[in-house]
GROMACS .gro file of C-alpha atoms in nm:
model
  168
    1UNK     CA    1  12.985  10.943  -0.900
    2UNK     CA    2  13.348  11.018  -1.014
    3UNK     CA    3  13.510  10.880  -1.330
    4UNK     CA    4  13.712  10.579  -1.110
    5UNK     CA    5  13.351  10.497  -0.968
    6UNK     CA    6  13.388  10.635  -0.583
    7UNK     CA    7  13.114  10.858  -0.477
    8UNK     CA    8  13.166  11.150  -0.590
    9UNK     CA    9  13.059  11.525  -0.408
   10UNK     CA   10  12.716  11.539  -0.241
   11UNK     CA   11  12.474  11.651  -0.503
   12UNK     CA   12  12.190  11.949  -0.407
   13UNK     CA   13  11.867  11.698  -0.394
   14UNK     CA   14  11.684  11.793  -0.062
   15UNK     CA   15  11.362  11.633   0.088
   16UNK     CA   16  11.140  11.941   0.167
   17UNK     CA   17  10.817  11.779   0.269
   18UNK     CA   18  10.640  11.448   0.321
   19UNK     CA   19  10.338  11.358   0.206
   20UNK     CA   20  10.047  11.241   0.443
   21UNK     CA   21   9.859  10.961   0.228
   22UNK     CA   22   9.514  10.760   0.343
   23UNK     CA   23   9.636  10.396   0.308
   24UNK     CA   24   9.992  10.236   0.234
   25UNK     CA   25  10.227  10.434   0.503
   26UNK     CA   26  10.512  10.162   0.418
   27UNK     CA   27  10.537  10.345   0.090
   28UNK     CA   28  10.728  10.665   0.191
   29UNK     CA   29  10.601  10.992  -0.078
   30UNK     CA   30  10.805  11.279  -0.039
   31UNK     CA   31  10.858  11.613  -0.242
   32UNK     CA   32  11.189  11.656  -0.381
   33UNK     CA   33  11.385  12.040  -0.455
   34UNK     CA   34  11.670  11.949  -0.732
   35UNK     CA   35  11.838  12.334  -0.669
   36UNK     CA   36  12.166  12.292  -0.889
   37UNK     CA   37  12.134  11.915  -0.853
   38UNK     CA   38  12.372  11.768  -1.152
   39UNK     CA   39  12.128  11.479  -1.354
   40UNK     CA   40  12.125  11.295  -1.647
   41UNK     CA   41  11.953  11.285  -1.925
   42UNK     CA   42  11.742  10.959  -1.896
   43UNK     CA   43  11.546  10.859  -2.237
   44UNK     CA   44  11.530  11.108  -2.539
   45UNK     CA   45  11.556  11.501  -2.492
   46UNK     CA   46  11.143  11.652  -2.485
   47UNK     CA   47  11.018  11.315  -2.423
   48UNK     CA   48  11.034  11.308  -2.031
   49UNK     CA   49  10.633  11.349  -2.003
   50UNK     CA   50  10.556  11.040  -2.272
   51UNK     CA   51  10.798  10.802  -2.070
   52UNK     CA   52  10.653  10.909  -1.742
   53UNK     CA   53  10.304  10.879  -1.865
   54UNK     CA   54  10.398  10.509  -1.976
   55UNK     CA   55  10.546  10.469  -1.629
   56UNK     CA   56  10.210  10.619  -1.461
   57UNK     CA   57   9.951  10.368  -1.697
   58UNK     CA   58  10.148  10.088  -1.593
   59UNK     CA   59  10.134  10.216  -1.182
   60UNK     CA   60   9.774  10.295  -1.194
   61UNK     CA   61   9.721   9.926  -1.294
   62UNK     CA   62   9.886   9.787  -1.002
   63UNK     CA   63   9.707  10.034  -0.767
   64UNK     CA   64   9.366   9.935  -0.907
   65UNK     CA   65   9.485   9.565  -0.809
   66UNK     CA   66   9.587   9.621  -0.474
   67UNK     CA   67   9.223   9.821  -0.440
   68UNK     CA   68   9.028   9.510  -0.578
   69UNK     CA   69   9.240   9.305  -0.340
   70UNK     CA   70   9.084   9.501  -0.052
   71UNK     CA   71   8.777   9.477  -0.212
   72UNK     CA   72   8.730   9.140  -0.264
   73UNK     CA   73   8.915   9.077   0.111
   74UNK     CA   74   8.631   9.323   0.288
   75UNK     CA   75   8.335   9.146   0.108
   76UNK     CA   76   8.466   8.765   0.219
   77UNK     CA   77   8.501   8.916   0.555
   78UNK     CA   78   8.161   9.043   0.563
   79UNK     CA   79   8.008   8.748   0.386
   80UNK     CA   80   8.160   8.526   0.642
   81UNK     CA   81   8.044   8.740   0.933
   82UNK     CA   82   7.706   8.751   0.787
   83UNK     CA   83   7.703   8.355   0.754
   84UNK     CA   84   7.799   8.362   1.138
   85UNK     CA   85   7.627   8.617   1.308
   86UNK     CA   86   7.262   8.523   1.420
   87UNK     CA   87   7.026   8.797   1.513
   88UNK     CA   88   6.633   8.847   1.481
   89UNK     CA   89   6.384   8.623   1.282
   90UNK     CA   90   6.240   8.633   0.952
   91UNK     CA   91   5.865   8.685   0.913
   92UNK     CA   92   5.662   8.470   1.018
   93UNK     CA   93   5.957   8.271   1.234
   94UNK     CA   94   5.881   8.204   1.576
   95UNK     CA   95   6.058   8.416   1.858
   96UNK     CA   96   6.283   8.167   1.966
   97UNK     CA   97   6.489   8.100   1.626
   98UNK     CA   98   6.702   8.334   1.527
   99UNK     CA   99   6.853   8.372   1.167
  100UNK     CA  100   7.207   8.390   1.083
  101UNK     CA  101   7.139   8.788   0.942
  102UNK     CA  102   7.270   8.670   0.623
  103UNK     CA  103   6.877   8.566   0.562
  104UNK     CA  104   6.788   8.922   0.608
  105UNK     CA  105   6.702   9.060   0.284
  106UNK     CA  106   6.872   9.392   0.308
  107UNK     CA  107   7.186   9.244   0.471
  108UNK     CA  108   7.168   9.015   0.166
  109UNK     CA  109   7.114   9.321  -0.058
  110UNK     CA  110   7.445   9.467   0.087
  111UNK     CA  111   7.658   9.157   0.013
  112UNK     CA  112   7.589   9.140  -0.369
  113UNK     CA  113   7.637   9.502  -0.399
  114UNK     CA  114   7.979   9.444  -0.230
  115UNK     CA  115   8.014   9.108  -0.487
  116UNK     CA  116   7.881   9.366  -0.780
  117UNK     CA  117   8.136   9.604  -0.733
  118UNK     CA  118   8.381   9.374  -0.627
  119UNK     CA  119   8.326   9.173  -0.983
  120UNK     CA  120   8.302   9.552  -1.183
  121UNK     CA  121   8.634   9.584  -1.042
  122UNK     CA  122   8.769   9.265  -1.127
  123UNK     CA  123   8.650   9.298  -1.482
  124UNK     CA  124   8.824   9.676  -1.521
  125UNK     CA  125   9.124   9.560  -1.379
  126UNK     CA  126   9.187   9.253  -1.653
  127UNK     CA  127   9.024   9.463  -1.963
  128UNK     CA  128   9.334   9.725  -1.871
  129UNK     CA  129   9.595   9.446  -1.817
  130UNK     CA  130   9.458   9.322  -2.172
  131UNK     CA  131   9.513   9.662  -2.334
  132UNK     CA  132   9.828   9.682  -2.194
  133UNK     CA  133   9.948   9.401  -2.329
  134UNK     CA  134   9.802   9.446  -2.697
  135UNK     CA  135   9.917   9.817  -2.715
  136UNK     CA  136  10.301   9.670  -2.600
  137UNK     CA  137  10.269   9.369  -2.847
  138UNK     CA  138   9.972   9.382  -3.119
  139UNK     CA  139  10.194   9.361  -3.483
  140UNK     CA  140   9.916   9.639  -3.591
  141UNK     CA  141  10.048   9.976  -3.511
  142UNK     CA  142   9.720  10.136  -3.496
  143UNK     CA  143   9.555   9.877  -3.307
  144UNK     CA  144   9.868   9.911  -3.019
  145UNK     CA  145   9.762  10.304  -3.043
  146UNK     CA  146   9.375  10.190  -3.044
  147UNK     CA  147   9.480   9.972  -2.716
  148UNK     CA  148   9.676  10.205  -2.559
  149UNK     CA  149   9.416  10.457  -2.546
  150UNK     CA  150   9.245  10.247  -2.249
  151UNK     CA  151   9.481  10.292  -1.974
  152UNK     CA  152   9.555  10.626  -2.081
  153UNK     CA  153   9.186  10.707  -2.044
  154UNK     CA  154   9.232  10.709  -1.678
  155UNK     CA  155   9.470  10.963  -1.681
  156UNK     CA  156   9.236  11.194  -1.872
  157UNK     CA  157   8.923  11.139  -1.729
  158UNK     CA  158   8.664  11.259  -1.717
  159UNK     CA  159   8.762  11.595  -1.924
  160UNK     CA  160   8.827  11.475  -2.177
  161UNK     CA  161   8.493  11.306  -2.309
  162UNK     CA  162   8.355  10.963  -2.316
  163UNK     CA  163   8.606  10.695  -2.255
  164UNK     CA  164   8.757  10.487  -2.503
  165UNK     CA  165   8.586  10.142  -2.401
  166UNK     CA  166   8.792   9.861  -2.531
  167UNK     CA  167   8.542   9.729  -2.889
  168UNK     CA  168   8.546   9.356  -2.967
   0.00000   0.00000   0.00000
């Protein structure tokens, strides 16, 4: 952009390749080529990897939500179809009544393995929002660092050893 604020010349950014992701198509990914693209300096000079890193921690958070939300979405559906559906009889039931195949045990067994890791889910989700929040806003500086080491984890893992479980 030019000093009186009209655009300025075309700048040498290119789009040289899509990406082709399982999942959310709405959100376009792309590779970039900057080839003697002008820029600014965004942030401090050397500390380009620590702000996107930030950035990342706080993406990977909303990702795991929108996977829980298709989690927990998948399991109702299936608990309601399971609730609906009627096929065969339990033991000892006579031929003419069937079951709703919820009352089967290993259709049961499959719905609170979906509610299981549905719940595990849940519970990673929140103890990552929490140690977001404490590493942005504890007073202690080394339990923000302590905090921060959570969602950073993720990042790391599993190279880098045994993960850094948030301690009550």
């Amino acid at each position: 952009m030019g000093t009186d604020g009209e655009a300025g010349e075309r700048n040498h950014v290119e789009c040289v390749s899509t990406e082709h992701k399982l999942g959310i198509h709405a959100s376009p990914t792309c590779v970039l080529a900057f080839d003697d693209a002008e820029a600014e300096l965004v942030g401090e000079v050397h500390q380009g990897m620590p702000a996107m890193f930030a950035m990342m921690n706080a993406a990977r958070l909303s990702v795991g939500v929108e996977g829980l939300a298709l989690c927990e979405r998948a399991f109702q559906a299936a608990d309601s179809y399971a609730r609906t559906r009627r096929q065969g009889r339990l033991p000892g039931g006579t031929a003419d009544h069937s079951v709703a195949i919820v009352e089967h045990p290993d259709v049961r067994r499959m719905l609170l393995t979906m509610r299981s890791t549905s719940d595990a889910a849940r519970l990673i989700v929140y103890a990552t929002a929490q140690a977001i929040d404490t590493a942005r806003h504890h007073p202690d500086e080394q339990e923000r660092a302590r905090a921060g080491a959570w969602p950073a984890f993720w990042s790391r893992w599993p190279r880098d050893g045994p993960p850094p479980w948030p301690r009550r």
